[in-house]
Amino acid sequence: MGIQINDIGKIFETDDLRVEALSGISATVQDNEFISIIGPSGCGKSTLLRLISGLIEPSSGTVLIDDVPVNGPTGDVGFVFQAPTLLKWRTVFNNVMFPYEVLASQRNANASKADFEARAHQLLEMAGLEEFTNAYPKQLSGGMQQRVSICRALIHDPHLLLMDEPFGALDEFTRERMNEELLRIWRETTKTVVFVTHHIPEAVFLSDRIFVMSRRPGTILGEVTIDLPRPRLSEMRESVEFLDSVVETRHLIGLGSGAELLSEDPI
Amino acid sequence: MASATEQIAPQAVGRVERLRKVIDPIILAVLILLGWELMIWIFKFHPVVLPPPSRVWTILSTQGDFLVEHMLVSLKTIVKGFTYGTFLGWLAGIFITYSRTVRKAIQPILVVLFVVPKSIFLPLLILWWGVGSDFPNHKIVITMLLAFFPVTENTIAGLSGVDREMVELTHSLGGSSFLTIRKIALPFSLPFVLAGLRIAMTEAFIGTLFVEILVPNKGIGSRIVDAQDVSNTQFIIAAIMVIAVFGLTAYFLLQWIERRLTKWY
């Protein structure tokens, strides 16, 4: 699923406040590409994701998905939020099945419950959660909860996966493991992924390309193409090519080597 | 964040704790009864001022049926007022949360109703329907008014607490707002609503018994007034005990339901 973003701007207006969140954003994402968006807090990364998903409309410009203008949510999107956002009154299995219920409620529904259930079991197994199928979210650790929410985002096999700092709340070790798991899942299912983060090594490890955004109003400062071969392996994190890409991204953001130690306002 | 391994609680400690939870209050109650009896023996209170526990027990054992019978009459009003009041309160909470128009129209009226003492409506209600009317009935209306607000407040608090992401989850899949309310907001608010019900139940007891005492007719509150007229203090105390037992039972019943329905919480 290809995405084309044409000169998008977004202004949030309330009675006493006017915030220009995004300005003049243009970008193209290829089918099955893994894209990361990186930038300082409050630069409109999340807003951009919501524009792509059709949850909100741009103030100017257009978003095209497979050459069709986005006009509200399509349902062919999997969304992973920073918090696991699980429905805590449902078991793990019923959380993963939630998209089925939403899709089945719509007029053009042709989803088969049995197919979804089989897929839910398969995804939970892939995420190493099969023994927690009937557990409630409160019984799981943070990392496990986030894995459930990724399973939920994948259950309807969407062509587009939008991830809004999904591993931001995890510790470094869990984060690295989740990165590898995410790439494995992505390889097995082939989807277009747009991944928001402010963790540079994570973006380098996961992505084909990284879009670097500026402070508000968010614009795209530039992009970094990651030439590391796939499948990406854990040991590549220590390779020269990996570190080169990290440095390139850092410079694009405006962090010189060692400069962040002096900076008053790090990312 | 709770992990799967933190679930195991030591069994033996739990049993002793649970036993003490039952035994400690019983010990205290026995001590209070002994102190009460002793106080009368020392200070020589007149039985009209404070009868000894033994006399109260006599009332409970000889007129217990009578007391429970009238308590059940009161309970019927309490349950009716509670059911109508909390259901309307829940609906009001939903509409206030989701409809700007309803919120704007209904909020000022509700604030007035909330702020004024509910008892001031009593003379008006009795003027309309009399004291004997079964339905509409002044007791039920006052009870409803008292049971209404805790549920409204808690429903609004619960529905407003839904995360934006949860709403976006259904919307990003093309789900309607109605579906979001049904599948996300209502279950999310359930623990709040149930807590509101528990408060509403105690309010409903207050409402019904208050009116029965103020305007005696039927129910155990009215029988307390009868006893007051003939200075039958032991009967009044016995009645209070019966009401307390029913009140406690209702409270714990709701708490039990709450725990069963929100095991996940």
XYZ file of C-alpha atoms in Angstrom:
532
model
C 0.000 0.000 0.000
C 1.643 3.221 -1.158
C 1.085 6.536 0.545
C 1.416 9.923 -1.072
C 1.394 13.017 1.111
C 0.999 16.275 -0.808
C 1.868 19.556 0.884
C -0.115 18.896 4.032
C -0.760 21.480 6.713
C -2.725 21.057 9.904
C -3.942 23.803 12.201
C -5.793 23.036 15.435
C -8.126 25.802 16.451
C -10.168 26.231 19.594
C -11.865 29.372 20.907
C -8.747 30.830 22.442
C -5.933 28.800 20.910
C -4.549 28.318 17.420
C -1.768 25.798 16.957
C -0.089 25.137 13.647
C 0.934 21.496 14.073
C 2.138 20.648 10.570
C 3.231 22.774 7.650
C 4.101 21.902 4.081
C 4.663 18.164 4.546
C 5.213 16.153 1.385
C 6.408 12.566 1.276
C 5.943 9.322 -0.584
C 5.920 5.883 0.986
C 6.335 2.840 -1.238
C 4.309 -0.334 -0.980
C 5.694 -2.634 1.764
C 8.132 -0.006 2.902
C 9.084 0.443 6.552
C 9.205 4.159 7.339
C 10.082 5.797 10.643
C 9.203 9.347 11.547
C 11.501 10.868 14.089
C 11.502 14.274 15.689
C 11.216 16.179 18.948
C 8.180 15.873 21.216
C 5.193 17.853 20.027
C 6.419 18.154 16.453
C 3.246 16.680 15.014
C 4.410 13.105 14.424
C 1.251 11.678 15.936
C -0.856 14.182 14.040
C 0.719 13.002 10.789
C -0.164 9.380 11.618
C -3.752 10.349 12.351
C -3.942 12.219 9.057
C -2.733 9.147 7.172
C -5.260 6.942 8.967
C -8.096 9.326 8.136
C -8.936 9.926 11.809
C -8.484 13.644 11.236
C -8.549 15.802 8.116
C -5.740 18.082 6.966
C -6.311 21.836 6.948
C -4.602 21.975 3.545
C -3.109 19.462 1.136
C -4.105 15.843 0.488
C -3.191 12.310 1.496
C -3.506 9.624 -1.172
C -3.416 5.925 -0.391
C -2.919 3.804 -3.522
C -3.786 6.961 -5.490
C -7.159 7.346 -3.732
C -7.669 10.414 -1.532
C -8.136 9.569 2.143
C -11.608 10.539 3.205
C -12.134 9.125 6.681
C -10.925 5.806 8.137
C -10.963 2.861 5.764
C -10.647 -0.016 8.216
C -7.640 -1.331 6.296
C -5.324 0.121 8.923
C -3.810 -1.328 12.073
C -3.095 1.241 14.770
C -0.681 0.693 17.671
C -0.571 3.416 20.302
C 2.097 4.343 22.807
C -0.009 2.883 25.624
C -1.257 -0.659 24.972
C -4.835 0.703 25.102
C -6.255 -2.721 25.850
C -9.873 -3.087 26.884
C -9.281 -4.341 30.390
C -12.691 -5.985 30.772
C -11.866 -8.331 27.910
C -9.537 -11.274 27.932
C -6.386 -11.191 25.807
C -8.134 -13.238 23.129
C -11.209 -11.010 23.053
C -8.999 -7.940 22.866
C -7.281 -9.337 19.793
C -10.705 -10.163 18.344
C -12.028 -6.639 18.908
C -11.386 -5.402 15.333
C -13.493 -8.287 14.060
C -16.471 -7.009 16.024
C -15.991 -3.483 14.717
C -15.593 -4.647 11.116
C -18.512 -7.090 11.380
C -20.747 -4.229 12.528
C -20.331 -2.456 9.202
C -22.551 -2.844 6.206
C -19.964 -4.167 3.788
C -18.808 -6.735 6.342
C -17.721 -10.046 4.901
C -15.424 -11.106 7.725
C -15.563 -14.713 8.801
C -15.451 -15.156 12.546
C -13.796 -18.567 12.306
C -10.996 -17.146 10.139
C -10.397 -14.351 12.602
C -10.361 -16.727 15.558
C -7.844 -18.980 13.860
C -5.710 -15.975 13.056
C -5.979 -14.649 16.607
C -4.596 -17.935 17.945
C -1.861 -17.875 15.330
C -0.851 -14.284 16.175
C -0.868 -14.918 19.919
C 1.328 -17.938 19.359
C 3.678 -15.878 17.207
C 3.871 -13.275 19.990
C 4.552 -15.975 22.584
C 1.291 -15.288 24.400
C -0.681 -18.472 23.762
C -0.759 -19.391 27.461
C -2.276 -15.991 28.292
C -5.151 -16.322 25.833
C -7.761 -16.181 28.598
C -5.914 -13.834 30.954
C -7.053 -10.278 31.620
C -4.723 -7.388 30.649
C -3.947 -6.507 34.283
C -2.314 -9.921 34.640
C 0.276 -9.109 31.957
C 3.444 -7.034 32.085
C 3.754 -3.836 30.034
C 5.719 -5.506 27.257
C 3.216 -8.344 27.026
C 0.330 -5.896 26.890
C 1.981 -4.066 24.022
C 2.458 -7.371 22.180
C -1.279 -8.026 22.588
C -2.028 -4.620 21.097
C 0.231 -5.412 18.133
C -1.626 -8.700 17.608
C -4.853 -6.697 17.701
C -3.511 -4.304 15.057
C -2.644 -7.260 12.801
C -5.746 -9.434 13.255
C -7.603 -8.056 10.217
C -4.416 -8.280 8.111
C -4.388 -4.565 7.248
C -2.147 -3.353 4.438
C -1.026 -0.395 6.510
C 0.359 -0.504 10.026
C 0.590 2.804 11.887
C 2.611 2.754 15.101
C 2.760 5.723 17.443
C 5.805 5.273 19.714
C 4.685 1.738 20.535
C 7.801 0.830 22.521
C 8.338 4.207 24.167
C 7.331 2.974 27.606
C 9.516 -0.157 27.546
C 12.989 -0.640 28.936
C 15.910 -0.837 26.511
C 16.244 -4.638 26.545
C 12.571 -5.266 25.981
C 12.552 -2.583 23.318
C 15.342 -4.258 21.328
C 13.629 -7.628 21.527
C 10.312 -6.104 20.446
C 12.082 -4.424 17.501
C 13.282 -7.809 16.306
C 9.874 -9.394 16.799
C 8.207 -6.572 14.911
C 10.579 -7.028 11.960
C 9.914 -10.769 11.963
C 6.158 -10.183 11.866
C 6.549 -7.544 9.178
C 8.670 -9.895 7.045
C 6.106 -12.666 7.354
C 3.107 -10.522 6.474
C 4.533 -7.743 4.252
C 2.841 -4.487 5.064
C 3.573 -0.821 4.729
C 4.592 0.429 8.165
C 4.765 4.011 9.388
C 6.498 4.023 12.735
C 6.729 7.092 14.975
C 9.533 7.193 17.510
C 12.055 9.515 19.074
C 14.590 6.789 19.617
C 17.205 7.070 16.860
C 18.800 3.569 17.029
C 15.344 2.033 16.989
C 14.437 3.988 13.851
C 17.707 2.981 12.161
C 17.332 -0.682 13.071
C 13.754 -0.968 11.801
C 13.468 1.277 8.795
C 14.088 1.479 5.092
C 13.923 5.242 5.371
C 13.696 7.711 8.232
C 11.855 11.017 7.914
C 13.299 13.608 10.264
C 10.875 16.272 11.432
C 11.456 19.735 12.845
C 9.928 21.393 15.871
C 6.434 22.860 15.630
C 5.113 23.594 13.129
C 6.372 20.222 11.983
C 8.058 20.047 8.613
C 10.207 17.305 7.125
C 13.853 18.354 7.504
C 15.129 15.496 5.404
C 15.265 11.761 5.110
C 17.868 9.121 5.812
C 18.000 5.976 3.709
C 19.174 2.944 5.670
C 21.200 0.577 3.513
C 21.612 -2.208 6.063
C 20.718 -5.591 4.552
C 17.592 -7.487 5.597
C 16.859 -9.496 7.629
C 18.245 -7.133 10.230
C 20.092 -8.949 12.961
C 20.805 -7.855 16.492
C 24.576 -7.755 15.884
C 24.110 -5.166 13.148
C 23.448 -2.651 15.915
C 27.207 -2.622 16.470
C 28.207 -2.365 12.812
C 29.871 0.702 11.326
C 27.058 1.122 8.786
C 24.482 1.168 11.605
C 26.414 3.769 13.574
C 26.932 5.845 10.423
C 23.175 5.965 9.915
C 22.639 6.918 13.554
C 25.138 9.737 13.178
C 23.593 10.899 9.915
C 20.166 11.019 11.558
C 21.532 12.831 14.586
C 23.120 15.487 12.413
C 19.921 15.959 10.472
C 18.063 16.553 13.734
C 20.731 19.010 14.767
C 22.549 16.950 17.348
C 26.319 17.086 16.825
C 28.500 14.369 18.315
C 28.439 15.041 22.028
C 26.337 18.162 21.548
C 23.353 16.651 23.333
C 25.339 16.706 26.581
C 25.422 20.479 26.382
C 21.977 20.967 24.937
C 19.374 22.476 27.243
C 16.577 20.899 25.306
C 17.413 17.361 24.185
C 14.919 15.202 22.357
C 2.609 -2.816 35.984
C 1.353 -6.068 37.551
C 3.044 -9.145 36.199
C 1.680 -12.645 35.928
C 3.810 -13.882 38.783
C 2.575 -11.349 41.314
C -0.828 -13.006 41.462
C -0.025 -15.733 43.946
C -1.113 -14.802 47.477
C -0.027 -16.853 50.492
C -3.032 -19.009 51.423
C -2.450 -19.464 55.174
C -2.103 -15.770 55.930
C -5.276 -15.101 53.945
C -7.340 -17.496 56.083
C -6.250 -15.979 59.412
C -6.866 -12.483 58.036
C -10.351 -13.414 56.900
C -11.213 -15.001 60.258
C -10.003 -11.941 62.130
C -12.078 -9.747 59.861
C -15.179 -11.542 61.179
C -14.106 -12.109 64.778
C -12.763 -8.656 65.644
C -16.023 -6.771 65.041
C -17.949 -9.446 66.984
C -15.638 -9.020 69.970
C -16.093 -5.260 69.808
C -19.895 -5.583 69.578
C -19.972 -7.870 72.634
C -17.801 -5.392 74.546
C -20.122 -2.518 73.633
C -23.172 -4.525 74.779
C -21.451 -5.371 78.074
C -20.447 -1.741 78.604
C -23.981 -0.631 77.799
C -25.506 -3.050 80.362
C -22.844 -2.054 82.929
C -23.465 1.663 82.393
C -27.178 1.277 83.124
C -26.331 -0.743 86.232
C -23.918 1.974 87.470
C -25.769 5.163 86.466
C -29.291 3.787 86.977
C -30.678 5.202 83.693
C -34.451 5.174 83.410
C -35.431 2.534 80.779
C -37.173 5.250 78.732
C -33.869 7.068 78.377
C -31.810 3.975 77.730
C -33.154 0.452 78.155
C -30.674 -2.372 78.793
C -29.726 -4.639 75.861
C -31.699 -7.454 77.459
C -34.961 -5.529 77.015
C -34.113 -4.761 73.402
C -33.476 -8.468 72.917
C -36.899 -9.235 74.369
C -38.496 -6.974 71.752
C -36.445 -8.585 68.983
C -37.419 -12.091 70.063
C -41.139 -11.412 70.673
C -41.892 -8.767 68.019
C -39.196 -9.613 65.483
C -41.744 -10.864 62.942
C -43.705 -7.617 63.245
C -40.555 -5.550 62.765
C -39.376 -7.529 59.745
C -42.844 -7.416 58.220
C -42.848 -3.625 58.344
C -39.223 -3.478 57.275
C -40.221 -5.423 54.146
C -42.921 -2.852 53.430
C -40.252 -0.131 53.609
C -37.857 -2.242 51.576
C -40.359 -2.413 48.722
C -40.367 1.395 48.519
C -36.589 1.513 48.849
C -36.074 -0.987 46.022
C -38.594 0.743 43.741
C -37.156 4.195 44.359
C -33.628 2.840 43.979
C -34.404 1.043 40.710
C -36.220 3.954 39.021
C -33.854 6.574 40.430
C -30.625 4.832 39.478
C -31.888 3.846 36.020
C -32.920 7.423 35.259
C -29.665 8.640 36.790
C -27.678 6.340 34.508
C -29.608 7.465 31.414
C -29.164 11.119 32.422
C -25.421 10.533 32.837
C -25.161 9.048 29.347
C -27.157 11.820 27.667
C -25.381 14.583 29.566
C -22.020 13.167 28.485
C -22.816 12.695 24.823
C -25.384 15.354 23.914
C -24.446 19.011 24.091
C -28.088 19.978 23.725
C -29.263 17.737 26.557
C -26.374 18.878 28.716
C -27.187 22.535 28.211
C -30.923 22.028 28.729
C -30.878 19.633 31.660
C -27.813 20.668 33.644
C -29.277 23.816 35.288
C -32.379 21.907 36.390
C -30.286 19.079 37.786
C -28.009 21.452 39.656
C -31.043 23.030 41.336
C -32.440 19.600 42.211
C -29.042 18.503 43.481
C -28.429 21.529 45.652
C -31.811 21.862 47.387
C -32.701 19.438 50.216
C -34.945 16.827 48.652
C -37.306 16.938 51.639
C -38.672 20.363 50.632
C -40.640 18.666 47.844
C -42.493 16.499 50.332
C -45.392 18.876 51.177
C -46.002 19.453 47.470
C -46.017 15.729 46.678
C -48.406 14.962 49.542
C -50.661 17.777 48.395
C -50.804 16.190 44.941
C -51.230 12.532 45.769
C -52.038 12.263 49.495
C -50.257 9.993 51.901
C -52.145 6.776 51.042
C -51.464 6.623 47.314
C -49.483 3.591 46.189
C -48.342 5.070 42.909
C -47.396 7.818 42.366
C -46.120 7.930 45.880
C -44.285 10.693 47.718
C -41.868 8.223 49.353
C -40.804 6.724 46.034
C -40.183 10.151 44.497
C -38.000 11.345 47.386
C -36.113 8.028 47.332
C -35.651 8.305 43.567
C -34.289 11.835 43.889
C -31.728 10.710 46.439
C -30.703 7.601 44.459
C -30.483 9.532 41.176
C -27.472 11.771 41.695
C -24.695 9.399 42.797
C -25.286 7.326 39.662
C -25.480 10.345 37.357
C -22.250 11.776 38.726
C -20.397 8.470 38.537
C -21.694 7.648 35.070
C -20.455 11.001 33.771
C -17.082 10.498 35.500
C -16.750 6.992 34.050
C -17.739 7.874 30.488
C -15.502 10.954 30.461
C -12.535 8.848 31.555
C -12.383 6.891 28.282
C -8.977 7.391 26.629
C -8.860 9.160 23.292
C -6.877 6.215 21.913
C -9.675 3.780 22.746
C -12.086 5.899 20.743
C -9.570 6.186 17.888
C -9.200 2.418 17.916
C -12.817 1.894 16.858
C -12.877 4.920 14.566
C -9.701 3.845 12.732
C -11.485 0.580 11.921
C -14.470 2.468 10.574
C -16.626 1.862 13.664
C -19.449 4.274 14.460
C -19.685 6.497 17.526
C -22.644 4.440 18.707
C -20.491 1.309 18.544
C -17.756 3.109 20.478
C -20.201 3.974 23.244
C -21.619 0.450 23.368
C -18.367 -1.517 23.147
C -15.905 0.854 24.815
C -17.457 3.613 26.912
C -20.235 1.671 28.649
C -18.064 -1.275 29.748
C -15.300 1.153 30.702
C -17.662 3.096 32.959
C -19.146 -0.009 34.613
C -16.984 0.079 37.777
C -17.878 3.754 38.268
C -21.583 3.077 37.802
C -21.508 0.147 40.233
C -19.762 2.272 42.869
C -22.479 4.867 42.302
C -25.146 2.199 42.837
C -23.655 1.325 46.208
C -23.874 4.955 47.342
C -27.357 5.248 45.845
C -28.533 2.251 47.912
C -27.613 3.910 51.209
C -29.228 7.127 49.958
C -32.395 5.188 49.101
C -32.589 3.831 52.666
C -32.218 7.375 53.979
C -34.944 8.680 51.649
C -37.623 6.122 52.434
C -37.066 5.921 56.191
C -36.801 9.677 56.513
C -40.182 10.207 54.867
C -41.763 7.387 56.891
C -40.653 9.094 60.095
C -41.642 12.581 58.944
C -45.045 11.542 57.562
C -45.940 8.289 59.358
C -48.166 5.897 57.455
C -46.697 2.552 56.409
C -43.296 0.982 56.932
C -40.875 0.528 59.777
C -40.074 4.249 60.041
C -43.715 4.939 60.881
C -43.681 2.168 63.523
C -40.707 3.892 65.135
C -42.823 7.038 65.435
C -45.638 4.962 67.012
C -43.151 3.656 69.584
C -41.865 7.152 70.242
C -45.449 8.279 71.024
C -45.680 5.708 73.841
C -42.024 6.115 74.962
C -41.210 2.529 73.916
C -37.469 3.109 73.672
C -36.491 -0.563 73.462
C -38.756 -0.947 70.422
C -37.059 2.006 68.710
C -33.617 0.526 69.318
C -34.760 -2.909 68.143
C -36.158 -1.306 64.957
C -32.870 0.498 64.344
C -31.082 -2.838 64.594
C -33.413 -4.472 62.091
C -32.920 -1.558 59.671
C -29.149 -1.791 60.137
C -29.178 -5.517 59.289
C -31.183 -4.893 56.109
C -29.023 -1.909 55.158
C -25.848 -3.911 55.619
C -27.213 -6.825 53.628
C -28.148 -4.552 50.729
C -24.735 -2.898 50.812
C -22.802 -6.146 50.828
C -25.055 -7.646 48.166
C -24.173 -4.759 45.867
C -20.508 -5.007 46.782
C -20.584 -8.717 45.962
C -22.194 -8.032 42.574
C -19.632 -5.298 41.959
C -16.732 -7.662 42.637
C -18.217 -10.395 40.457
C -18.768 -8.055 37.521
C -15.422 -6.265 37.725
C -12.949 -9.062 38.392
C -10.848 -7.608 35.599
C -10.600 -4.192 37.233
